[in-house]
Amino acid sequence: MLKKLLLIAIILQMGIQGFAQDTYLNAEAKDIEKTYLGGETYKVKMFPQKFKSEKPKNIIFLIGDGMGVSQVFAGLTANKGHLFLENCKYIGFSKTQSSDNYITDSAAGGTALSAGVRTYNGAIGVDPDNNPVKTILEDAEENGLATGLVSTSAITHATPASYIAHQPSRNMYEEIAADFLKTDIDVFIGGGTQHFTERKDGRNLLNELKEKGYRVESDLNKIKNIKTGKLAALTADVHNGRINERKSMLPVATKTAINILSNNKKGFFLMVEGSQIDWGGHAASTIYVVEDMLDFDKTIGKALEFAAKDGETLVVVSADHETGGMAITGGSFETGVVNAGFPTGGHTAVMVPVFSYGPGAEKFIGIMENTDIHAKMKKLLLDN
Ligand code: MG
Ligand code: ZN
């Protein structure tokens, strides 16, 4: 009984603390797991810092949703002192404020990164007056480059949606899904089947995608072997599960997307999102944060491995905002134990790190606006 009351109190408190933007989350108090007890670690490889060109032909942008410095350091501690991220020798910080709020949500944060425009919380690819703003993915497509999106959440969720859709609200999932059909994106892999098939307008967008020449798949074992063509891969009804359920979905999907996109001789733009670092912060769960941080870092490793071999690929890793105000209060590099507290169930205002590797990486240093990340990428990738 006491436990039940405590649960209700916690959930109520989270509601008050600005949980409203993320009502899609199931903030079960059982996820309040403050201590990561250590677990499997992986070996981090260091890649050469020599590149073929001064400007990148390809950009892989990896967004850790809700990933602040503490989330990175929690992962670094859990993996006993090292992350693939350490390959990124150029480091900066990004200011995350939205046009109407000191604390951004992932829609405004995503739109700043995708289109270089500060907008209101909840906005997907539109400015404060609701005019559509062109994203780097759309610009890349217009210039003949290949484009892709990969996410552990629904592909219609705020972060990936900001790259391809233009809607006044992040909650318009069906409208966002329909926006995918208006583009020529080459590859997308994530959850969200339901937004393509169970629709108020009765359309079956998966059939429409097939008619447009996409291969539509849901089985990761099939997806991972696809090397060419256009791919629409929806691996969950809505969001992919936590790591125990989705396993290596994110690194495998990222590798697959790179394989397909790198066929384009002109280059490519790929955005990859580690969505659930944010959800770990909302749930005040150190375990959830660490699991997803490590999964995200392994995915970064896949991107770096390709970039090191290719020599013309810029890899940038950043976040839309920090979540939870995560504070690491204890830990050990020997055991991988991490202890943390979370003063809020919502997002925070703090700057987030920007890590980069490859040609052009040196541009992403110092304190920058989140919108600058878009400007720098666009200049490097598309200005000839
Ligand atoms: Mg997100
Ligand atoms: Zn969030």
Short mmCIF file of C-alpha atoms and ligand atoms in Angstrom, two decimals:
data_model
loop_
_atom_site.label_atom_id
_atom_site.label_comp_id
_atom_site.label_asym_id
_atom_site.label_seq_id
_atom_site.Cartn_x
_atom_site.Cartn_y
_atom_site.Cartn_z
CA MET A 1 0.00 0.00 0.00
CA LEU A 2 2.78 2.38 1.00
CA LYS A 3 4.62 1.40 -2.17
CA LYS A 4 1.55 2.19 -4.24
CA LEU A 5 1.22 5.62 -2.64
CA LEU A 6 4.87 6.33 -3.30
CA LEU A 7 4.39 5.32 -6.93
CA ILE A 8 1.47 7.70 -7.33
CA ALA A 9 3.43 10.49 -5.66
CA ILE A 10 6.37 9.99 -7.99
CA ILE A 11 4.21 9.90 -11.11
CA LEU A 12 2.37 13.04 -9.99
CA GLN A 13 5.63 14.82 -9.33
CA MET A 14 6.94 13.88 -12.77
CA GLY A 15 3.76 15.32 -14.29
CA ILE A 16 4.31 18.61 -12.50
CA GLN A 17 7.93 18.74 -13.56
CA GLY A 18 7.11 19.11 -17.21
CA PHE A 19 6.55 15.58 -18.31
CA ALA A 20 3.79 16.81 -20.56
CA GLN A 21 5.94 16.98 -23.70
CA ASP A 22 6.63 13.28 -23.46
CA THR A 23 3.30 11.74 -22.63
CA TYR A 24 4.13 8.89 -25.02
CA LEU A 25 6.36 7.57 -22.28
CA ASN A 26 5.28 4.97 -19.84
CA ALA A 27 6.94 6.37 -16.76
CA GLU A 28 6.63 3.32 -14.59
CA ALA A 29 8.25 3.75 -11.23
CA LYS A 30 9.71 0.23 -11.52
CA ASP A 31 12.16 1.87 -13.88
CA ILE A 32 13.56 3.90 -11.06
CA GLU A 33 16.86 2.13 -11.01
CA LYS A 34 19.45 4.51 -9.66
CA THR A 35 22.45 2.18 -9.74
CA TYR A 36 23.93 0.41 -12.74
CA LEU A 37 25.73 -2.57 -11.24
CA GLY A 38 28.18 -3.13 -14.09
CA GLY A 39 27.71 -5.53 -16.98
CA GLU A 40 29.19 -6.68 -20.25
CA THR A 41 31.84 -4.39 -21.67
CA TYR A 42 33.17 -4.12 -25.22
CA LYS A 43 36.53 -3.25 -26.69
CA VAL A 44 36.87 0.22 -28.14
CA LYS A 45 38.92 0.60 -31.30
CA MET A 46 40.91 3.73 -32.07
CA PHE A 47 40.81 4.74 -35.75
CA PRO A 48 43.41 6.71 -37.75
CA GLN A 49 42.97 10.49 -37.89
CA LYS A 50 44.04 10.80 -41.55
CA PHE A 51 41.47 11.66 -44.20
CA LYS A 52 41.42 11.84 -48.01
CA SER A 53 39.78 15.24 -48.42
CA GLU A 54 39.26 18.55 -46.64
CA LYS A 55 35.52 18.57 -47.20
CA PRO A 56 33.26 15.59 -46.56
CA LYS A 57 31.41 13.75 -49.31
CA ASN A 58 29.17 12.12 -46.72
CA ILE A 59 27.85 13.16 -43.31
CA ILE A 60 26.64 10.79 -40.62
CA PHE A 61 24.96 12.75 -37.82
CA LEU A 62 24.23 10.76 -34.69
CA ILE A 63 21.82 12.32 -32.19
CA GLY A 64 21.71 10.95 -28.67
CA ASP A 65 18.33 12.20 -27.53
CA GLY A 66 18.76 13.63 -24.03
CA MET A 67 22.51 12.98 -24.04
CA GLY A 68 24.43 15.40 -21.84
CA VAL A 69 27.95 15.05 -20.51
CA SER A 70 26.76 12.93 -17.54
CA GLN A 71 25.05 10.42 -19.83
CA VAL A 72 28.29 10.12 -21.82
CA PHE A 73 30.34 9.73 -18.67
CA ALA A 74 27.93 7.15 -17.24
CA GLY A 75 28.51 5.06 -20.38
CA LEU A 76 32.24 5.65 -20.24
CA THR A 77 32.35 4.46 -16.63
CA ALA A 78 30.12 1.45 -17.32
CA ASN A 79 32.42 0.37 -20.16
CA LYS A 80 35.32 0.63 -17.70
CA GLY A 81 36.94 3.80 -18.95
CA HIS A 82 36.54 3.96 -22.73
CA LEU A 83 34.04 4.74 -25.48
CA PHE A 84 34.23 4.86 -29.30
CA LEU A 85 33.42 8.55 -28.85
CA GLU A 86 37.05 9.10 -27.83
CA ASN A 87 37.96 8.89 -31.52
CA CYS A 88 36.36 12.33 -31.91
CA LYS A 89 39.16 14.79 -31.26
CA TYR A 90 37.13 17.92 -31.97
CA ILE A 91 34.67 18.79 -29.23
CA GLY A 92 32.28 21.67 -28.70
CA PHE A 93 29.06 22.58 -26.92
CA SER A 94 25.64 23.37 -28.30
CA LYS A 95 23.06 25.72 -26.75
CA THR A 96 19.65 24.11 -26.97
CA GLN A 97 17.03 26.78 -26.18
CA SER A 98 13.93 26.87 -28.42
CA SER A 99 12.16 29.99 -29.75
CA ASP A 100 9.53 29.96 -27.03
CA ASN A 101 11.20 28.16 -24.17
CA TYR A 102 14.42 28.12 -22.16
CA ILE A 103 14.00 24.35 -22.13
CA THR A 104 13.51 22.73 -25.51
CA ASP A 105 11.63 19.60 -26.45
CA SER A 106 12.87 17.16 -29.07
CA ALA A 107 10.73 18.60 -31.86
CA ALA A 108 12.10 22.16 -31.62
CA GLY A 109 15.53 20.72 -30.80
CA GLY A 110 15.33 18.45 -33.85
CA THR A 111 14.17 21.25 -36.15
CA ALA A 112 17.08 23.48 -35.04
CA LEU A 113 19.49 20.69 -35.95
CA SER A 114 17.73 19.61 -39.15
CA ALA A 115 16.88 23.01 -40.65
CA GLY A 116 18.87 25.58 -38.67
CA VAL A 117 15.74 27.34 -37.46
CA ARG A 118 14.74 28.05 -33.87
CA THR A 119 11.10 27.23 -33.43
CA TYR A 120 8.50 26.55 -30.73
CA ASN A 121 8.35 23.40 -28.66
CA GLY A 122 6.36 20.74 -30.49
CA ALA A 123 7.07 22.08 -34.01
CA ILE A 124 8.24 19.61 -36.68
CA GLY A 125 10.14 21.23 -39.56
CA VAL A 126 8.21 24.49 -39.40
CA ASP A 127 9.21 27.97 -38.17
CA PRO A 128 7.42 29.92 -35.40
CA ASP A 129 4.81 31.05 -37.97
CA ASN A 130 4.25 27.46 -39.11
CA ASN A 131 5.97 27.92 -42.48
CA PRO A 132 7.79 24.78 -43.62
CA VAL A 133 11.60 25.07 -43.40
CA LYS A 134 13.85 23.05 -45.67
CA THR A 135 15.95 20.43 -43.89
CA ILE A 136 19.48 19.32 -44.71
CA LEU A 137 18.05 15.95 -45.71
CA GLU A 138 15.82 17.64 -48.29
CA ASP A 139 18.70 19.84 -49.49
CA ALA A 140 20.95 16.80 -49.83
CA GLU A 141 18.27 14.99 -51.80
CA GLU A 142 17.85 17.97 -54.15
CA ASN A 143 21.57 17.91 -54.78
CA GLY A 144 21.49 14.28 -55.81
CA LEU A 145 22.89 12.81 -52.62
CA ALA A 146 21.44 9.72 -50.99
CA THR A 147 19.59 10.22 -47.69
CA GLY A 148 18.60 8.13 -44.70
CA LEU A 149 17.08 8.10 -41.22
CA VAL A 150 17.55 5.49 -38.50
CA SER A 151 15.97 5.56 -35.02
CA THR A 152 15.17 3.26 -32.12
CA SER A 153 11.90 5.13 -31.59
CA ALA A 154 9.10 5.30 -34.13
CA ILE A 155 10.53 6.84 -37.30
CA THR A 156 7.60 9.29 -37.05
CA HIS A 157 8.74 10.43 -33.60
CA ALA A 158 9.97 14.02 -33.07
CA THR A 159 13.69 13.64 -33.79
CA PRO A 160 13.62 11.75 -37.12
CA ALA A 161 10.36 13.51 -38.09
CA SER A 162 12.14 16.89 -37.87
CA TYR A 163 14.31 15.84 -40.81
CA ILE A 164 11.55 14.87 -43.22
CA ALA A 165 8.16 16.22 -42.12
CA HIS A 166 6.56 19.65 -41.78
CA GLN A 167 3.76 19.72 -39.22
CA PRO A 168 2.68 22.11 -36.50
CA SER A 169 2.67 19.38 -33.85
CA ARG A 170 4.86 16.40 -33.07
CA ASN A 171 1.74 14.44 -32.12
CA MET A 172 0.45 14.38 -35.71
CA TYR A 173 2.04 11.00 -36.32
CA GLU A 174 -0.18 10.01 -39.25
CA GLU A 175 0.45 13.30 -41.05
CA ILE A 176 4.17 12.90 -40.37
CA ALA A 177 4.13 9.37 -41.83
CA ALA A 178 2.37 10.70 -44.95
CA ASP A 179 5.14 13.29 -45.36
CA PHE A 180 7.62 10.43 -45.96
CA LEU A 181 5.81 9.78 -49.25
CA LYS A 182 6.45 13.34 -50.41
CA THR A 183 10.21 12.78 -50.41
CA ASP A 184 12.69 10.49 -52.13
CA ILE A 185 14.49 9.37 -48.98
CA ASP A 186 16.49 6.25 -49.81
CA VAL A 187 16.49 4.41 -46.50
CA PHE A 188 14.59 4.65 -43.25
CA ILE A 189 14.73 2.15 -40.42
CA GLY A 190 12.83 2.51 -37.15
CA GLY A 191 9.51 1.76 -35.46
CA GLY A 192 6.10 3.18 -36.26
CA THR A 193 4.34 0.67 -38.56
CA GLN A 194 1.02 1.67 -37.06
CA HIS A 195 1.30 5.26 -38.29
CA PHE A 196 1.67 3.95 -41.86
CA THR A 197 -1.11 1.38 -41.81
CA GLU A 198 -3.74 2.04 -39.11
CA ARG A 199 -4.82 5.46 -40.28
CA LYS A 200 -7.91 7.61 -40.03
CA ASP A 201 -7.70 8.36 -43.77
CA GLY A 202 -7.71 4.64 -44.62
CA ARG A 203 -4.50 4.87 -46.67
CA ASN A 204 -1.96 2.08 -46.45
CA LEU A 205 1.31 3.93 -46.78
CA LEU A 206 3.33 0.72 -46.90
CA ASN A 207 1.55 -0.27 -50.10
CA GLU A 208 2.14 3.22 -51.44
CA LEU A 209 5.82 2.96 -50.58
CA LYS A 210 6.00 -0.38 -52.45
CA GLU A 211 4.39 1.26 -55.48
CA LYS A 212 7.07 3.96 -55.26
CA GLY A 213 9.75 1.28 -55.51
CA TYR A 214 10.64 0.76 -51.88
CA ARG A 215 11.38 -2.62 -50.43
CA VAL A 216 9.27 -2.76 -47.24
CA GLU A 217 10.59 -4.98 -44.45
CA SER A 218 10.10 -5.54 -40.73
CA ASP A 219 12.52 -8.39 -39.96
CA LEU A 220 15.98 -7.22 -38.93
CA ASN A 221 17.53 -10.50 -40.12
CA LYS A 222 16.34 -9.70 -43.65
CA ILE A 223 17.02 -5.99 -43.37
CA LYS A 224 20.67 -6.42 -42.45
CA ASN A 225 21.47 -8.19 -45.73
CA ILE A 226 20.03 -5.50 -47.99
CA LYS A 227 22.79 -3.68 -49.87
CA THR A 228 21.05 -1.71 -52.63
CA GLY A 229 17.79 -0.05 -53.62
CA LYS A 230 15.28 1.92 -51.59
CA LEU A 231 14.35 0.56 -48.17
CA ALA A 232 11.46 1.29 -45.81
CA ALA A 233 12.11 -0.82 -42.73
CA LEU A 234 9.65 -0.66 -39.85
CA THR A 235 10.80 -2.87 -37.01
CA ALA A 236 8.09 -2.13 -34.40
CA ASP A 237 4.43 -1.18 -34.19
CA VAL A 238 5.34 2.04 -32.45
CA HIS A 239 8.69 2.24 -30.66
CA ASN A 240 11.36 -0.46 -30.59
CA GLY A 241 11.69 -1.97 -27.13
CA ARG A 242 14.44 -1.56 -24.59
CA ILE A 243 17.81 -3.12 -25.32
CA ASN A 244 16.90 -6.60 -23.99
CA GLU A 245 14.10 -6.77 -26.51
CA ARG A 246 15.52 -4.92 -29.52
CA LYS A 247 19.09 -6.28 -29.11
CA SER A 248 21.51 -4.84 -31.70
CA MET A 249 18.80 -3.16 -33.80
CA LEU A 250 20.47 0.28 -33.82
CA PRO A 251 24.06 -0.67 -34.78
CA VAL A 252 22.78 -3.22 -37.33
CA ALA A 253 20.31 -0.77 -38.87
CA THR A 254 23.00 1.91 -39.03
CA LYS A 255 25.45 -0.42 -40.78
CA THR A 256 22.71 -1.40 -43.24
CA ALA A 257 21.83 2.21 -44.00
CA ILE A 258 25.50 3.05 -44.60
CA ASN A 259 25.88 0.05 -46.93
CA ILE A 260 22.95 1.17 -49.06
CA LEU A 261 23.65 4.92 -49.03
CA SER A 262 27.35 4.57 -49.85
CA ASN A 263 26.38 3.28 -53.32
CA ASN A 264 25.68 6.89 -54.29
CA LYS A 265 28.80 8.34 -55.93
CA LYS A 266 27.79 11.92 -55.06
CA GLY A 267 27.62 11.19 -51.33
CA PHE A 268 25.00 10.85 -48.63
CA PHE A 269 23.45 12.35 -45.51
CA LEU A 270 22.39 9.98 -42.74
CA MET A 271 20.84 10.87 -39.38
CA VAL A 272 20.89 8.18 -36.69
CA GLU A 273 19.08 8.61 -33.40
CA GLY A 274 19.69 6.87 -30.09
CA SER A 275 16.21 7.81 -28.90
CA GLN A 276 15.99 6.16 -25.55
CA ILE A 277 18.85 7.78 -23.67
CA ASP A 278 16.18 10.45 -23.17
CA TRP A 279 13.65 7.95 -21.90
CA GLY A 280 16.13 6.65 -19.34
CA GLY A 281 16.46 10.23 -18.06
CA HIS A 282 12.68 10.69 -17.92
CA ALA A 283 12.39 7.46 -15.98
CA ALA A 284 15.22 8.50 -13.60
CA SER A 285 16.87 5.19 -14.42
CA THR A 286 20.65 5.01 -14.46
CA ILE A 287 20.40 1.49 -15.84
CA TYR A 288 18.23 2.58 -18.78
CA VAL A 289 20.55 5.51 -19.53
CA VAL A 290 23.67 3.31 -19.44
CA GLU A 291 22.16 0.55 -21.59
CA ASP A 292 21.16 3.01 -24.27
CA MET A 293 24.34 5.08 -24.04
CA LEU A 294 26.42 1.95 -24.65
CA ASP A 295 24.19 0.86 -27.53
CA PHE A 296 24.52 4.35 -29.01
CA ASP A 297 28.30 4.33 -28.61
CA LYS A 298 28.56 0.94 -30.36
CA THR A 299 26.53 2.50 -33.16
CA ILE A 300 28.94 5.44 -33.26
CA GLY A 301 31.66 2.78 -33.60
CA LYS A 302 29.97 1.47 -36.79
CA ALA A 303 29.85 4.98 -38.25
CA LEU A 304 33.49 5.64 -37.34
CA GLU A 305 34.62 2.33 -38.79
CA PHE A 306 33.09 3.26 -42.14
CA ALA A 307 34.40 6.85 -41.97
CA ALA A 308 37.93 5.72 -41.18
CA LYS A 309 37.97 3.38 -44.17
CA ASP A 310 36.18 5.79 -46.51
CA GLY A 311 38.26 8.88 -45.66
CA GLU A 312 35.61 11.31 -46.98
CA THR A 313 32.96 10.97 -44.30
CA LEU A 314 32.31 13.42 -41.47
CA VAL A 315 30.83 11.91 -38.31
CA VAL A 316 29.16 14.32 -35.87
CA VAL A 317 27.65 13.21 -32.57
CA SER A 318 25.49 15.50 -30.47
CA ALA A 319 22.16 15.82 -28.68
CA ASP A 320 19.00 17.87 -28.86
CA HIS A 321 19.05 18.58 -25.09
CA GLU A 322 19.91 16.94 -21.79
CA THR A 323 17.29 14.95 -19.87
CA GLY A 324 16.86 14.50 -16.13
CA GLY A 325 19.70 16.75 -14.95
CA MET A 326 21.59 13.52 -14.44
CA ALA A 327 24.25 13.80 -11.73
CA ILE A 328 26.77 11.03 -11.28
CA THR A 329 27.22 10.57 -7.55
CA GLY A 330 29.41 7.47 -7.51
CA GLY A 331 31.01 4.85 -9.71
CA SER A 332 34.04 2.73 -10.51
CA PHE A 333 36.11 2.16 -13.63
CA GLU A 334 37.14 -1.21 -12.18
CA THR A 335 33.63 -2.63 -11.79
CA GLY A 336 31.67 -0.41 -14.18
CA VAL A 337 29.24 0.55 -11.42
CA VAL A 338 27.49 3.90 -11.89
CA ASN A 339 25.33 5.68 -9.36
CA ALA A 340 23.29 8.70 -10.38
CA GLY A 341 20.50 11.01 -9.31
CA PHE A 342 17.97 12.90 -11.43
CA PRO A 343 16.55 16.13 -10.00
CA THR A 344 13.89 16.43 -12.72
CA GLY A 345 11.75 14.10 -14.79
CA GLY A 346 11.94 16.55 -17.67
CA HIS A 347 14.55 18.11 -19.90
CA THR A 348 17.14 20.63 -18.72
CA ALA A 349 18.55 23.84 -20.22
CA VAL A 350 22.23 22.91 -20.09
CA MET A 351 24.54 22.90 -23.14
CA VAL A 352 25.12 19.51 -24.75
CA PRO A 353 28.39 18.17 -26.17
CA VAL A 354 29.25 18.03 -29.88
CA PHE A 355 31.85 15.45 -30.93
CA SER A 356 33.27 15.13 -34.44
CA TYR A 357 35.59 13.03 -36.56
CA GLY A 358 36.61 13.28 -40.20
CA PRO A 359 37.03 16.01 -42.81
CA GLY A 360 35.49 19.26 -41.51
CA ALA A 361 35.43 18.05 -37.89
CA GLU A 362 37.56 21.04 -36.86
CA LYS A 363 34.58 23.35 -37.56
CA PHE A 364 32.59 21.95 -34.64
CA ILE A 365 34.50 23.41 -31.71
CA GLY A 366 33.71 26.00 -29.06
CA ILE A 367 30.30 27.05 -27.83
CA MET A 368 27.78 27.16 -30.68
CA GLU A 369 24.06 27.56 -31.24
CA ASN A 370 22.24 24.32 -32.05
CA THR A 371 21.27 26.00 -35.33
CA ASP A 372 24.98 26.45 -36.17
CA ILE A 373 25.37 22.68 -36.37
CA HIS A 374 22.98 22.67 -39.33
CA ALA A 375 24.72 25.65 -40.97
CA LYS A 376 28.17 24.09 -40.66
CA MET A 377 26.98 20.73 -42.02
CA LYS A 378 25.17 22.31 -44.94
CA LYS A 379 28.21 24.39 -45.89
CA LEU A 380 30.55 21.43 -45.70
CA LEU A 381 28.30 18.99 -47.55
CA LEU A 382 26.55 21.12 -50.15
CA ASP A 383 28.56 24.32 -50.86
CA ASN A 384 30.87 23.69 -53.77
MG MG B 1 13.94 11.61 -30.03
ZN ZN B 2 12.45 13.81 -23.72
#
